[in-house]
CSV table of C-alpha atoms (C1' of nucleotides) in Angstrom, one decimal:
chain,number,residue,atom,x,y,z
A,1,MET,CA,-1.7,-12.8,-29.6
A,2,LYS,CA,-4.7,-12.1,-27.5
A,3,ILE,CA,-4.4,-10.6,-24.0
A,4,GLY,CA,-5.2,-14.0,-22.3
A,5,GLU,CA,-2.4,-15.7,-24.3
A,6,LEU,CA,0.1,-13.0,-23.5
A,7,ALA,CA,-0.9,-13.3,-19.8
A,8,LYS,CA,-0.3,-17.0,-19.8
A,9,ALA,CA,3.0,-16.6,-21.7
A,10,ALA,CA,4.3,-14.1,-19.2
A,11,HIS,CA,2.7,-15.6,-16.1
A,12,VAL,CA,0.8,-12.4,-15.4
A,13,GLU,CA,-2.8,-11.6,-14.7
A,14,VAL,CA,-4.9,-10.1,-17.6
A,15,GLU,CA,-5.8,-7.2,-15.4
A,16,THR,CA,-2.2,-6.5,-14.7
A,17,ILE,CA,-1.4,-6.2,-18.4
A,18,ARG,CA,-4.3,-3.7,-18.9
A,19,TYR,CA,-3.0,-1.9,-15.8
A,20,TYR,CA,0.5,-1.6,-17.3
A,21,GLU,CA,-1.0,-0.2,-20.5
A,22,ARG,CA,-3.1,2.3,-18.6
A,23,ILE,CA,-0.1,3.7,-16.7
A,24,GLY,CA,1.9,3.8,-19.9
A,25,LEU,CA,4.4,1.1,-19.1
A,26,LEU,CA,3.4,-1.3,-21.8
A,27,PRO,CA,2.6,0.3,-25.2
A,28,ALA,CA,-1.0,0.0,-26.4
A,29,PRO,CA,-1.1,-2.8,-29.0
A,30,SER,CA,-3.1,-2.7,-32.2
A,31,ARG,CA,-6.6,-4.0,-32.2
A,32,SER,CA,-8.3,-6.8,-34.0
A,33,PRO,CA,-11.5,-5.9,-35.9
A,34,ASN,CA,-13.6,-7.1,-32.9
A,35,GLY,CA,-11.7,-4.7,-30.7
A,36,TYR,CA,-9.6,-7.2,-28.9
A,37,ARG,CA,-6.0,-6.3,-28.2
A,38,ALA,CA,-3.6,-7.9,-30.6
A,39,TYR,CA,0.0,-8.3,-29.2
A,40,ALA,CA,3.2,-8.9,-31.1
A,41,GLY,CA,6.4,-10.5,-29.9
A,42,GLY,CA,7.9,-7.2,-28.7
A,43,HIS,CA,5.1,-6.9,-26.1
A,44,LEU,CA,6.0,-10.2,-24.6
A,45,GLU,CA,9.6,-9.2,-24.4
A,46,ARG,CA,8.8,-6.0,-22.7
A,47,LEU,CA,6.4,-7.6,-20.3
A,48,ALA,CA,9.0,-10.3,-19.4
A,49,PHE,CA,11.4,-7.5,-18.7
A,50,ILE,CA,8.9,-5.7,-16.4
A,51,ARG,CA,8.1,-8.9,-14.6
A,52,HIS,CA,11.8,-9.7,-14.1
A,53,CYS,CA,12.3,-6.3,-12.6
A,54,ARG,CA,9.2,-6.7,-10.4
A,55,ALA,CA,10.5,-10.1,-9.2
A,56,LEU,CA,13.5,-8.1,-8.0
A,57,ASP,CA,11.1,-5.8,-6.3
A,58,ILE,CA,12.0,-2.8,-8.4
A,59,ALA,CA,9.3,-0.1,-8.2
A,60,LEU,CA,7.3,0.5,-11.4
A,61,VAL,CA,8.7,4.1,-11.7
A,62,ASP,CA,12.2,2.6,-11.7
A,63,VAL,CA,11.2,0.0,-14.2
A,64,ALA,CA,10.0,2.8,-16.4
A,65,GLN,CA,13.4,4.4,-16.1
A,66,LEU,CA,15.1,1.2,-17.0
A,67,LEU,CA,12.9,0.8,-20.0
A,68,ARG,CA,13.9,4.3,-21.2
A,69,PHE,CA,17.5,3.1,-21.1
A,70,VAL,CA,16.6,0.0,-23.0
A,71,ASP,CA,14.7,2.1,-25.6
A,72,ASP,CA,17.7,4.5,-26.0
A,73,PRO,CA,20.9,2.4,-25.9
A,74,THR,CA,23.1,5.5,-26.5
A,75,THR,CA,22.5,7.0,-23.1
A,76,ASP,CA,24.9,6.9,-20.2
A,77,CYS,CA,24.0,3.9,-18.0
A,78,ALA,CA,25.6,5.0,-14.8
A,79,GLU,CA,22.1,5.6,-13.5
A,80,VAL,CA,21.4,1.9,-14.0
A,81,ASP,CA,24.1,1.1,-11.6
A,82,ALA,CA,22.9,3.7,-9.2
A,83,LEU,CA,19.3,2.4,-9.4
A,84,ILE,CA,20.4,-1.2,-8.7
A,85,ASP,CA,22.6,0.0,-5.8
A,86,SER,CA,19.8,2.0,-4.2
A,87,GLN,CA,17.5,-1.0,-4.6
A,88,LEU,CA,20.1,-3.2,-2.9
A,89,THR,CA,20.4,-0.7,0.0
A,90,ARG,CA,16.6,-0.7,0.4
A,91,VAL,CA,16.5,-4.5,0.5
A,92,ARG,CA,19.3,-4.7,3.0
A,93,ALA,CA,17.6,-2.1,5.3
A,94,ARG,CA,14.4,-4.1,5.1
A,95,LEU,CA,16.3,-7.3,5.9
A,96,ASP,CA,17.8,-5.8,9.0
A,97,THR,CA,14.4,-4.6,10.1
A,98,LEU,CA,12.8,-8.0,9.5
A,99,GLN,CA,15.6,-9.8,11.4
A,100,MET,CA,15.0,-7.6,14.4
A,101,LEU,CA,11.3,-8.1,14.0
A,102,GLU,CA,11.7,-11.9,14.0
A,103,ARG,CA,13.8,-11.8,17.2
A,104,GLN,CA,11.1,-9.6,18.9
A,105,LEU,CA,8.3,-11.9,17.8
A,106,VAL,CA,10.2,-15.0,19.1
A,107,ALA,CA,10.8,-13.2,22.4
A,108,LEU,CA,7.1,-12.4,22.5
A,109,ARG,CA,6.0,-15.9,21.7
A,110,ASN,CA,8.2,-17.2,24.6
A,111,GLN,CA,6.1,-15.1,27.0
A,112,CYS,CA,3.2,-17.4,26.6
A,113,GLY,CA,3.0,-19.6,29.8
A,114,ALA,CA,0.2,-21.7,28.3
A,115,PRO,CA,-2.6,-20.0,30.3
A,116,ASP,CA,-6.1,-20.2,29.0
A,117,ARG,CA,-7.4,-16.8,30.0
A,118,ALA,CA,-6.5,-13.5,28.3
A,119,ALA,CA,-6.1,-12.0,31.8
A,120,GLN,CA,-3.1,-14.2,32.4
A,121,CYS,CA,-1.7,-14.2,28.8
A,122,GLY,CA,2.0,-13.4,28.9
A,123,ILE,CA,1.9,-12.2,25.4
A,124,LEU,CA,-0.8,-9.7,25.9
A,125,HIS,CA,0.9,-8.7,29.1
A,126,GLU,CA,4.0,-8.0,27.2
A,127,LEU,CA,2.3,-6.1,24.4
A,128,GLU,CA,0.8,-3.9,27.1
A,129,ALA,CA,4.2,-3.3,28.8
A,130,PRO,CA,5.0,0.0,27.0
A,131,THR,CA,1.6,1.4,28.0
A,132,ARG,CA,2.8,1.1,31.6
A,133,GLY,CA,6.2,2.5,30.7
A,134,ASP,CA,7.8,-0.9,31.5
A,135,VAL,CA,10.7,-2.3,29.5
A,136,CYS,CA,9.4,-4.8,27.0
A,137,VAL,CA,11.1,-7.9,25.5
A,138,CYS,CA,11.4,-6.0,22.2
A,139,HIS,CA,13.6,-3.3,23.6
A,140,ASP,CA,13.1,-1.3,20.5
A,141,GLU,CA,9.8,0.3,19.8
A,142,HIS,CA,10.9,2.1,16.7
A,143,ALA,CA,11.6,-0.8,14.5
A,144,GLN,CA,9.8,-0.5,11.2
B,1,MET,CA,-5.0,16.2,26.4
B,2,LYS,CA,-5.5,17.7,22.9
B,3,ILE,CA,-4.8,15.6,19.9
B,4,GLY,CA,-1.4,17.3,19.2
B,5,GLU,CA,-0.3,16.5,22.7
B,6,LEU,CA,-1.4,12.9,22.4
B,7,ALA,CA,0.4,12.7,19.1
B,8,LYS,CA,3.7,13.9,20.6
B,9,ALA,CA,3.3,11.6,23.6
B,10,ALA,CA,2.8,8.5,21.5
B,11,HIS,CA,5.2,9.5,18.7
B,12,VAL,CA,2.4,9.4,16.1
B,13,GLU,CA,1.1,11.8,13.5
B,14,VAL,CA,-2.1,13.7,14.3
B,15,GLU,CA,-3.7,12.4,11.1
B,16,THR,CA,-2.9,8.8,12.2
B,17,ILE,CA,-4.8,9.3,15.4
B,18,ARG,CA,-7.9,10.6,13.6
B,19,TYR,CA,-7.5,7.7,11.1
B,20,TYR,CA,-7.5,5.2,14.0
B,21,GLU,CA,-10.6,6.8,15.4
B,22,ARG,CA,-12.3,6.7,12.0
B,23,ILE,CA,-11.7,3.0,11.5
B,24,GLY,CA,-12.9,2.3,15.1
B,25,LEU,CA,-9.5,1.2,16.6
B,26,LEU,CA,-9.3,4.1,19.0
B,27,PRO,CA,-12.5,5.1,20.8
B,28,ALA,CA,-13.8,8.6,20.1
B,29,PRO,CA,-12.8,10.9,23.0
B,30,SER,CA,-15.1,13.5,24.6
B,31,ARG,CA,-15.0,17.0,23.2
B,32,SER,CA,-14.0,20.3,24.7
B,33,PRO,CA,-16.6,23.1,24.4
B,34,ASN,CA,-14.7,24.4,21.4
B,35,GLY,CA,-15.1,21.0,19.6
B,36,TYR,CA,-11.5,19.8,20.1
B,37,ARG,CA,-10.9,16.2,21.0
B,38,ALA,CA,-10.1,15.8,24.7
B,39,TYR,CA,-8.1,12.6,25.5
B,40,ALA,CA,-7.7,10.8,28.8
B,41,GLY,CA,-4.9,8.5,29.9
B,42,GLY,CA,-6.6,5.4,28.7
B,43,HIS,CA,-6.3,6.7,25.1
B,44,LEU,CA,-2.6,7.1,25.4
B,45,GLU,CA,-2.3,3.6,26.7
B,46,ARG,CA,-4.4,2.2,23.9
B,47,LEU,CA,-2.5,4.1,21.3
B,48,ALA,CA,0.8,2.9,22.7
B,49,PHE,CA,-0.5,-0.6,22.5
B,50,ILE,CA,-1.4,-0.1,18.9
B,51,ARG,CA,1.9,1.4,18.0
B,52,HIS,CA,3.8,-1.4,19.7
B,53,CYS,CA,1.8,-3.9,17.7
B,54,ARG,CA,2.5,-1.9,14.5
B,55,ALA,CA,6.2,-1.8,15.3
B,56,LEU,CA,5.9,-5.6,15.2
B,57,ASP,CA,4.3,-5.2,11.8
B,58,ILE,CA,1.0,-6.7,13.1
B,59,ALA,CA,-1.8,-5.7,10.7
B,60,LEU,CA,-4.5,-3.4,12.1
B,61,VAL,CA,-7.2,-6.0,11.8
B,62,ASP,CA,-5.1,-8.3,14.0
B,63,VAL,CA,-4.4,-5.4,16.4
B,64,ALA,CA,-8.2,-4.9,16.6
B,65,GLN,CA,-8.5,-8.6,17.6
B,66,LEU,CA,-5.8,-8.3,20.2
B,67,LEU,CA,-7.5,-5.2,21.6
B,68,ARG,CA,-10.7,-7.3,22.0
B,69,PHE,CA,-8.8,-9.8,24.1
B,70,VAL,CA,-7.4,-6.9,26.2
B,71,ASP,CA,-11.0,-5.5,26.6
B,72,ASP,CA,-12.4,-8.9,27.6
B,73,PRO,CA,-9.7,-10.7,29.8
B,74,THR,CA,-11.9,-13.7,30.4
B,75,THR,CA,-11.7,-15.0,26.9
B,76,ASP,CA,-9.5,-17.9,25.8
B,77,CYS,CA,-6.2,-16.5,24.7
B,78,ALA,CA,-5.1,-19.5,22.5
B,79,GLU,CA,-5.9,-17.2,19.5
B,80,VAL,CA,-3.3,-14.7,20.7
B,81,ASP,CA,-0.6,-17.4,20.4
B,82,ALA,CA,-1.9,-18.4,17.0
B,83,LEU,CA,-1.9,-14.8,15.9
B,84,ILE,CA,1.7,-14.2,17.0
B,85,ASP,CA,2.7,-17.6,15.4
B,86,SER,CA,1.2,-16.7,12.0
B,87,GLN,CA,2.9,-13.3,12.2
B,88,LEU,CA,6.2,-15.0,12.8
B,89,THR,CA,5.6,-17.4,9.9
B,90,ARG,CA,4.8,-14.4,7.6
B,91,VAL,CA,7.9,-12.5,8.7
B,92,ARG,CA,10.1,-15.6,8.2
B,93,ALA,CA,8.7,-16.1,4.7
B,94,ARG,CA,9.4,-12.5,3.9
B,95,LEU,CA,12.9,-12.9,5.3
B,96,ASP,CA,13.6,-15.8,3.0
B,97,THR,CA,12.4,-13.9,0.0
B,98,LEU,CA,14.4,-10.9,0.8
B,99,GLN,CA,17.6,-12.9,1.3
B,100,MET,CA,17.1,-14.5,-2.1
B,101,LEU,CA,16.4,-11.0,-3.6
B,102,GLU,CA,19.6,-9.6,-2.1
B,103,ARG,CA,21.6,-12.4,-3.7
B,104,GLN,CA,20.0,-11.7,-7.0
B,105,LEU,CA,20.7,-8.0,-6.8
B,106,VAL,CA,24.3,-8.6,-5.9
B,107,ALA,CA,24.7,-10.9,-8.9
B,108,LEU,CA,23.0,-8.3,-11.1
B,109,ARG,CA,25.2,-5.6,-9.7
B,110,ASN,CA,28.3,-7.6,-10.6
B,111,GLN,CA,27.3,-7.7,-14.2
B,112,CYS,CA,28.3,-4.1,-14.6
B,113,GLY,CA,31.5,-4.0,-16.6
B,114,ALA,CA,31.8,-0.3,-16.1
B,115,PRO,CA,30.7,0.6,-19.6
B,116,ASP,CA,29.2,4.1,-20.3
B,117,ARG,CA,26.6,3.3,-22.9
B,118,ALA,CA,23.3,1.5,-22.1
B,119,ALA,CA,23.9,-0.6,-25.2
B,120,GLN,CA,26.8,-2.3,-23.4
B,121,CYS,CA,25.4,-2.3,-19.9
B,122,GLY,CA,25.8,-5.7,-18.4
B,123,ILE,CA,22.9,-5.0,-16.0
B,124,LEU,CA,20.4,-4.1,-18.6
B,125,HIS,CA,21.7,-7.0,-20.7
B,126,GLU,CA,21.0,-9.3,-17.7
B,127,LEU,CA,17.6,-7.8,-17.1
B,128,GLU,CA,16.7,-8.5,-20.7
B,129,ALA,CA,17.9,-12.1,-20.5
B,130,PRO,CA,14.6,-13.7,-19.8
B,131,THR,CA,13.0,-11.8,-22.7
B,132,ARG,CA,15.3,-13.9,-24.9
B,133,GLY,CA,14.7,-17.1,-23.0
B,134,ASP,CA,18.3,-17.1,-21.6
B,135,VAL,CA,19.2,-18.2,-18.2
B,136,CYS,CA,19.7,-15.2,-15.9
B,137,VAL,CA,21.9,-14.6,-12.9
B,138,CYS,CA,18.8,-14.7,-10.7
B,139,HIS,CA,17.8,-18.3,-11.7
B,140,ASP,CA,14.5,-17.7,-10.1
B,141,GLU,CA,12.0,-15.5,-11.6
B,142,HIS,CA,9.2,-16.1,-9.2
B,143,ALA,CA,10.8,-14.6,-6.1
B,144,GLN,CA,8.5,-12.1,-4.6
C,1,DC,C1',-7.7,46.2,18.8
C,2,DA,C1',-5.6,44.1,14.8
C,3,DC,C1',-2.8,40.7,13.3
C,4,DA,C1',0.1,36.6,13.0
C,5,DC,C1',0.7,32.1,13.8
C,6,DA,C1',0.0,27.6,15.8
C,7,DC,C1',-3.2,24.6,16.5
C,8,DC,C1',-7.8,22.3,15.8
C,9,DC,C1',-12.0,20.7,12.8
C,10,DT,C1',-14.2,17.9,8.6
C,11,DG,C1',-14.0,15.8,4.3
C,12,DT,C1',-11.8,14.2,0.4
C,13,DA,C1',-8.1,12.5,-2.5
C,14,DG,C1',-3.6,10.5,-3.2
C,15,DC,C1',0.0,6.9,-2.6
C,16,DC,C1',1.5,1.8,-4.5
C,17,DA,C1',0.7,-2.2,-7.4
C,18,DC,C1',-2.5,-4.4,-8.2
C,19,DT,C1',-7.3,-7.0,-7.8
C,20,DA,C1',-12.2,-7.4,-8.2
C,21,DC,C1',-16.2,-6.5,-9.7
C,22,DA,C1',-20.4,-4.7,-12.9
C,23,DG,C1',-22.3,-4.7,-17.1
C,24,DG,C1',-21.7,-5.5,-21.5
C,25,DG,C1',-19.9,-7.7,-26.3
C,26,DT,C1',-17.6,-11.8,-29.2
C,27,DC,C1',-16.8,-16.3,-30.6
C,28,DA,C1',-16.4,-21.4,-31.1
C,29,DA,C1',-18.1,-25.9,-29.7
C,30,DG,C1',-21.8,-29.1,-29.0
D,1,DC,C1',-29.5,-22.1,-29.7
D,2,DT,C1',-27.4,-22.2,-25.8
D,3,DT,C1',-23.4,-22.6,-23.0
D,4,DG,C1',-19.2,-21.1,-21.6
D,5,DA,C1',-14.8,-19.0,-22.3
D,6,DC,C1',-12.9,-15.2,-23.4
D,7,DC,C1',-12.8,-10.0,-24.4
D,8,DC,C1',-14.1,-4.9,-23.5
D,9,DT,C1',-14.5,-0.4,-20.4
D,10,DG,C1',-14.9,1.8,-16.2
D,11,DT,C1',-14.9,2.1,-11.4
D,12,DA,C1',-14.0,0.9,-6.7
D,13,DG,C1',-11.4,-1.6,-3.3
D,14,DT,C1',-7.1,-3.1,-0.7
D,15,DG,C1',-3.6,-1.2,3.7
D,16,DG,C1',-2.0,2.2,6.4
D,17,DC,C1',-1.5,6.0,6.3
D,18,DT,C1',-0.4,11.1,4.3
D,19,DA,C1',-1.6,15.4,2.3
D,20,DC,C1',-4.3,18.7,1.2
D,21,DA,C1',-8.5,22.3,1.0
D,22,DG,C1',-11.1,25.3,3.4
D,23,DG,C1',-12.6,26.5,7.4
D,24,DG,C1',-12.6,27.7,13.0
D,25,DT,C1',-10.1,28.6,17.7
D,26,DG,C1',-6.7,30.2,20.9
D,27,DT,C1',-2.6,32.8,22.3
D,28,DG,C1',0.9,36.2,22.1
D,29,DT,C1',2.7,40.6,20.2
D,30,DG,C1',2.6,45.4,18.3
DNA sequence: CACACACCCTGTAGCCACTACAGGGTCAAG
DNA sequence: CTTGACCCTGTAGTGGCTACAGGGTGTGTG
């Protein structure tokens, strides 16, 4: 299997595959006489695993850790649980932040009184509020 | 006001301020005889504006655009509305994705049957599912 | 006066997970 | 024989900072 075929099969960009090889996530395949990478079925499996993890927004360092568990099935897997838990915690924290953010943006959007000059723009006015020490519609400047 | 004082006042790292200056977001201040940056009140205002936008997760290029409106209050501000709207759209899309992600992670977490060897780990088993073409608890590999 | 320590300066490199070239080689079809 | 699709390596760019290295300045203490 050439790199382009692997890319299509795994729904991944060719450059991404080379990148995974470079950082040691995907083992370097053998080469055809012309120097092209020649992949076997195992590579597709591993790449699918990586992409599945990435779809779950698991960081590549964590994916590497999971792959080590896959490669050595005799190890204790409590860390797998912990890894998924911390991932879940991270996602939930980000969800909270984004929900707050959405409320703030909606409040901001409602400031627009349909004027046509920036000088009268309620949104800009609102964004400038904290620079005057005023209370703003967001009420929380430290969201992130 | 020295850079450290400005940093404290705006709850920003010193390096971030220098970075904003480097990319042209914050105007270069005058210098004291010793070469230290000497900031005036306007700089704090502008920095507060930037941080407020950043707290709303508005990209720096968009912040730059908003600052242009602030600097020239006679321009049409319909673009301000559009910018906030597209921001809101982006945040909502990300919210949807994260909610899906959370459900997937919860489903994954529930796969753990409290085994102690990676070989029997339900989570690893589940993460490997797509590599065998099986249906996985996520049911959607293209979440991002 | 000597020294420590906090702060300031510039410039560069690192982070993450890719993405996008530049500049070249290989191969099959028409 | 040329076109075009694919492959190769290596490097640089993205965003929004953050973290040095290697120096200078200013203030307080012994």
